[in-house]
Backbone as JSON, one array per atom type, in Angstrom:
{
  "sequence": "MKGGNAMETTLKINPEITITLPEDKIIVDRSGYEQLKRDADYRGLWDVTDLKNRYHRDKEWFKRNVFAPYERELRNRIVMYPHGGKSSYLCKPIPFDDFVQSHFPEISKRAEK",
  "N": [[0.85, -1.17, 0.0], [0.68, 2.09, -0.96], [1.81, 4.81, 0.76], [-0.44, 4.71, 2.36], [-2.36, 3.98, 5.36], [-1.69, 1.06, 7.01], [-3.96, -1.38, 7.87], [-4.43, -2.96, 10.9], [-5.28, -6.16, 12.04], [-6.76, -7.74, 14.69], [-6.87, -10.84, 16.09], [-8.65, -12.8, 18.2], [-8.22, -15.67, 20.02], [-9.64, -18.32, 21.71], [-8.46, -20.88, 23.0], [-9.18, -24.23, 23.96], [-8.02, -26.1, 26.59], [-7.17, -29.24, 27.77], [-6.38, -30.91, 30.66], [-5.22, -33.78, 32.08], [-5.35, -35.12, 35.21], [-3.54, -37.24, 37.42], [-5.15, -39.79, 39.4], [-4.47, -39.48, 42.09], [-3.99, -36.8, 42.47], [-4.96, -33.37, 42.96], [-6.38, -30.14, 42.23], [-6.05, -27.22, 44.0], [-7.3, -24.14, 45.2], [-5.38, -21.16, 46.05], [-6.04, -20.02, 48.58], [-7.32, -22.16, 49.83], [-5.19, -23.96, 49.91], [-3.4, -22.56, 51.59], [-4.91, -22.6, 53.94], [-4.96, -25.36, 54.43], [-2.21, -25.78, 54.95], [-1.94, -24.23, 57.27], [-3.71, -25.57, 59.0], [-2.39, -28.04, 59.21], [-0.07, -27.21, 60.49], [-1.06, -26.5, 62.97], [-1.9, -28.83, 64.11], [-1.85, -31.43, 66.53], [0.67, -31.23, 69.11], [2.96, -28.62, 69.94], [6.43, -28.85, 70.34], [9.55, -27.83, 71.87], [11.32, -27.61, 69.72], [9.57, -27.12, 67.59], [8.63, -24.62, 68.42], [10.98, -23.14, 68.27], [11.49, -23.23, 65.49], [9.27, -21.84, 64.57], [9.18, -19.32, 65.93], [11.8, -18.51, 66.07], [13.42, -18.51, 68.35], [15.23, -19.82, 71.15], [15.03, -22.59, 73.54], [15.82, -21.67, 76.11], [15.28, -18.94, 75.91], [12.49, -18.96, 75.7], [11.88, -20.14, 78.19], [12.79, -18.15, 79.96], [11.38, -15.83, 79.16], [8.71, -16.43, 78.63], [7.61, -19.02, 79.56], [8.35, -19.18, 82.36], [7.62, -16.55, 83.53], [4.86, -16.48, 82.94], [3.72, -18.73, 83.96], [1.55, -19.37, 85.71], [-0.67, -18.71, 84.16], [-0.35, -20.31, 81.93], [0.3, -23.03, 82.56], [-0.92, -26.31, 82.41], [-3.14, -25.5, 80.99], [-2.52, -24.35, 78.51], [0.11, -24.99, 78.13], [2.1, -27.85, 78.72], [4.19, -28.43, 81.29], [7.62, -29.43, 81.87], [8.34, -32.41, 83.7], [9.96, -34.28, 86.19], [12.38, -34.22, 84.85], [12.54, -35.63, 82.51], [10.98, -34.91, 80.44], [9.79, -32.4, 78.12], [8.72, -29.05, 77.35], [5.4, -28.85, 76.14], [3.1, -27.54, 73.89], [-0.21, -26.34, 73.24], [-1.03, -25.61, 70.04], [-2.77, -23.47, 68.77], [-3.96, -21.99, 70.98], [-1.54, -21.28, 72.28], [-0.16, -19.76, 70.35], [-2.02, -17.67, 70.06], [-1.83, -16.62, 72.65], [0.86, -15.72, 72.74], [0.73, -13.76, 70.72], [-1.17, -11.96, 71.8], [0.09, -11.17, 74.14], [2.36, -10.01, 73.28], [3.56, -7.32, 73.48], [4.31, -7.17, 76.26], [5.94, -9.45, 76.52], [7.93, -8.83, 74.72], [9.09, -6.53, 75.92], [10.06, -7.7, 78.26], [11.97, -9.44, 77.19], [13.86, -7.69, 76.26], [15.29, -6.88, 78.44]],
  "CA": [[0.0, 0.0, 0.0], [1.49, 3.28, -1.07], [1.48, 5.94, 1.6], [-1.67, 4.54, 3.12], [-2.23, 3.33, 6.67], [-1.97, -0.37, 7.0], [-4.94, -1.71, 8.89], [-4.07, -4.16, 11.64], [-6.4, -6.96, 12.46], [-6.48, -8.53, 15.88], [-7.66, -12.06, 16.12], [-8.63, -13.36, 19.55], [-8.48, -17.11, 19.99], [-9.84, -18.91, 23.03], [-8.28, -22.33, 22.87], [-9.58, -25.05, 25.09], [-6.93, -27.0, 26.96], [-7.59, -30.29, 28.68], [-5.28, -31.49, 31.43], [-5.65, -34.97, 32.82], [-4.6, -35.29, 36.45], [-3.58, -38.58, 37.99], [-6.2, -39.92, 40.41], [-4.01, -39.07, 43.42], [-3.69, -35.36, 42.45], [-6.08, -32.44, 42.86], [-6.02, -28.73, 42.13], [-6.64, -26.49, 45.12], [-6.98, -22.71, 45.09], [-4.34, -20.73, 46.98], [-6.57, -19.85, 49.94], [-7.51, -23.5, 50.36], [-3.85, -24.5, 50.19], [-2.88, -21.88, 52.79], [-5.66, -23.13, 55.08], [-4.46, -26.72, 54.69], [-0.9, -25.65, 55.6], [-2.16, -23.73, 58.64], [-4.31, -26.65, 59.79], [-1.34, -29.03, 59.49], [0.85, -26.6, 61.45], [-1.71, -26.41, 64.27], [-2.34, -30.15, 64.53], [-0.97, -32.02, 67.54], [1.27, -30.33, 70.1], [4.27, -28.08, 69.58], [7.5, -28.99, 71.32], [10.5, -26.71, 71.82], [11.85, -27.51, 68.35], [8.53, -26.43, 66.8], [8.64, -23.21, 68.83], [12.2, -22.54, 67.71], [11.28, -23.06, 64.05], [8.2, -20.88, 64.32], [9.46, -18.0, 66.5], [13.25, -18.24, 65.96], [13.97, -18.32, 69.69], [15.57, -21.13, 71.72], [14.33, -23.03, 74.75], [16.15, -20.78, 77.23], [14.56, -17.68, 75.71], [11.09, -19.21, 76.08], [11.82, -20.34, 79.64], [13.03, -16.87, 80.62], [10.46, -14.75, 78.78], [7.31, -16.85, 78.49], [7.19, -20.12, 80.42], [8.48, -18.86, 83.79], [6.8, -15.43, 83.99], [3.43, -16.68, 82.71], [3.4, -20.11, 84.31], [0.2, -19.49, 86.29], [-1.67, -18.63, 83.08], [-0.11, -21.31, 80.89], [0.41, -24.43, 83.02], [-2.07, -27.21, 82.34], [-4.2, -24.96, 80.13], [-1.97, -24.17, 77.18], [1.44, -25.6, 78.1], [2.46, -28.9, 79.67], [5.55, -28.15, 81.75], [8.42, -30.64, 82.1], [8.33, -32.96, 85.05], [10.88, -35.39, 86.37], [13.58, -34.07, 84.05], [12.53, -36.52, 81.34], [10.11, -34.4, 79.38], [10.02, -31.02, 77.74], [7.49, -28.28, 77.23], [4.51, -29.14, 75.03], [2.12, -26.45, 73.82], [-1.34, -26.42, 72.33], [-0.63, -24.62, 69.04], [-3.58, -22.27, 68.56], [-3.99, -21.14, 72.18], [-0.21, -20.73, 72.56], [0.1, -18.69, 69.38], [-2.88, -16.55, 70.46], [-1.26, -16.06, 73.88], [2.07, -14.97, 72.38], [0.33, -12.57, 69.99], [-1.87, -11.0, 72.68], [1.03, -10.7, 75.18], [3.61, -9.65, 72.62], [4.25, -6.14, 74.04], [4.95, -7.49, 77.54], [7.01, -10.43, 76.27], [8.99, -8.08, 74.05], [9.76, -5.69, 76.92], [10.8, -8.59, 79.16], [13.08, -10.0, 76.45], [14.87, -6.65, 76.06], [16.04, -6.65, 79.69]],
  "C": [[0.89, 1.23, 0.0], [0.95, 4.35, -0.14], [0.21, 5.79, 2.42], [-1.4, 3.9, 4.48], [-2.58, 1.86, 6.53], [-2.94, -0.66, 8.14], [-4.53, -3.02, 9.56], [-5.34, -4.88, 12.05], [-5.97, -7.79, 13.66], [-7.42, -9.7, 15.9], [-7.53, -12.65, 17.51], [-9.06, -14.82, 19.48], [-8.61, -17.59, 21.42], [-9.69, -20.41, 22.93], [-8.76, -23.04, 24.13], [-8.46, -26.05, 25.35], [-7.48, -28.01, 27.96], [-6.35, -30.86, 29.36], [-5.86, -32.66, 32.21], [-4.75, -35.13, 34.04], [-4.64, -36.75, 36.88], [-4.61, -38.62, 39.12], [-5.77, -39.43, 41.79], [-3.67, -37.58, 43.5], [-4.98, -34.56, 42.35], [-5.54, -31.03, 42.66], [-6.78, -28.0, 43.22], [-6.31, -25.02, 44.94], [-6.04, -22.29, 46.22], [-4.86, -20.59, 48.4], [-6.82, -21.2, 50.6], [-6.2, -24.15, 50.74], [-3.28, -23.88, 51.47], [-3.6, -22.38, 54.04], [-5.21, -24.54, 55.44], [-3.1, -26.68, 55.4], [-1.07, -25.21, 57.05], [-2.73, -24.84, 59.53], [-3.27, -27.7, 60.15], [-0.38, -28.51, 60.55], [0.26, -26.6, 62.87], [-2.23, -27.75, 64.79], [-1.37, -30.68, 65.58], [-0.5, -31.01, 68.55], [2.61, -29.84, 69.57], [5.24, -28.38, 70.7], [8.47, -27.82, 71.14], [11.09, -26.52, 70.42], [10.84, -26.8, 67.44], [8.51, -24.94, 67.13], [9.83, -22.48, 68.23], [12.04, -22.27, 66.22], [10.27, -21.96, 63.74], [8.59, -19.46, 64.75], [10.94, -17.6, 66.45], [13.85, -17.84, 67.3], [14.21, -19.7, 70.3], [14.81, -21.39, 73.02], [14.58, -22.09, 75.92], [15.41, -19.45, 77.12], [13.1, -17.86, 76.12], [10.95, -19.41, 77.57], [11.87, -19.01, 80.37], [11.91, -15.85, 80.37], [8.99, -15.14, 78.66], [6.92, -17.89, 79.55], [7.26, -19.78, 81.92], [7.56, -17.69, 84.21], [5.28, -15.64, 83.85], [2.96, -18.09, 83.1], [1.99, -20.28, 84.85], [-0.89, -19.48, 85.21], [-1.55, -19.79, 82.09], [-0.21, -22.76, 81.36], [-0.94, -25.14, 83.01], [-3.28, -26.65, 81.59], [-3.72, -24.93, 78.69], [-0.64, -24.9, 77.03], [1.54, -26.71, 79.14], [3.92, -28.65, 80.01], [6.3, -29.46, 81.99], [8.26, -31.12, 83.55], [9.28, -34.15, 85.1], [12.13, -35.33, 85.51], [13.61, -34.9, 82.77], [11.67, -35.99, 80.2], [10.45, -32.95, 79.09], [8.69, -30.31, 77.71], [6.71, -28.74, 76.0], [3.38, -28.11, 75.05], [0.98, -26.79, 72.87], [-1.14, -25.3, 71.31], [-1.48, -23.35, 68.96], [-3.64, -21.41, 69.82], [-2.62, -20.52, 72.51], [0.11, -19.57, 71.62], [-0.75, -17.45, 69.71], [-2.32, -15.85, 71.69], [-0.04, -15.2, 73.55], [1.69, -13.68, 71.65], [-0.3, -11.53, 70.92], [-0.96, -10.44, 73.77], [2.35, -10.2, 74.58], [4.28, -8.41, 73.21], [4.97, -6.43, 75.36], [6.13, -8.46, 77.37], [8.21, -9.72, 75.64], [9.79, -7.23, 75.03], [10.62, -6.55, 77.85], [12.06, -9.11, 78.47], [14.21, -8.98, 76.25], [15.74, -6.45, 77.29], [17.29, -7.5, 79.76]]
}
């Protein structure tokens, strides 16, 4: 075309794709996946290793800043304390996490000392 405007044509194609999943696989939306991960994380009891992985603090830090100062509130409700030197702390995940979140300002101040 001499000196004229070339007209562009846009063609929209909506292809259909079929994916066959093996019987042992499913597709889950992101929110469902995140909920599954959270549920798995809160199943059972957390030990000191779980606490360390979750909060990045060691057993001594928890003893000093959470378990000892809040023992009256935690013992036998949220945390099983060691007895006989053969066991360790065990925590109910959801109540313990809620406790740490709600007491964060006080725990933080205590940890700074």
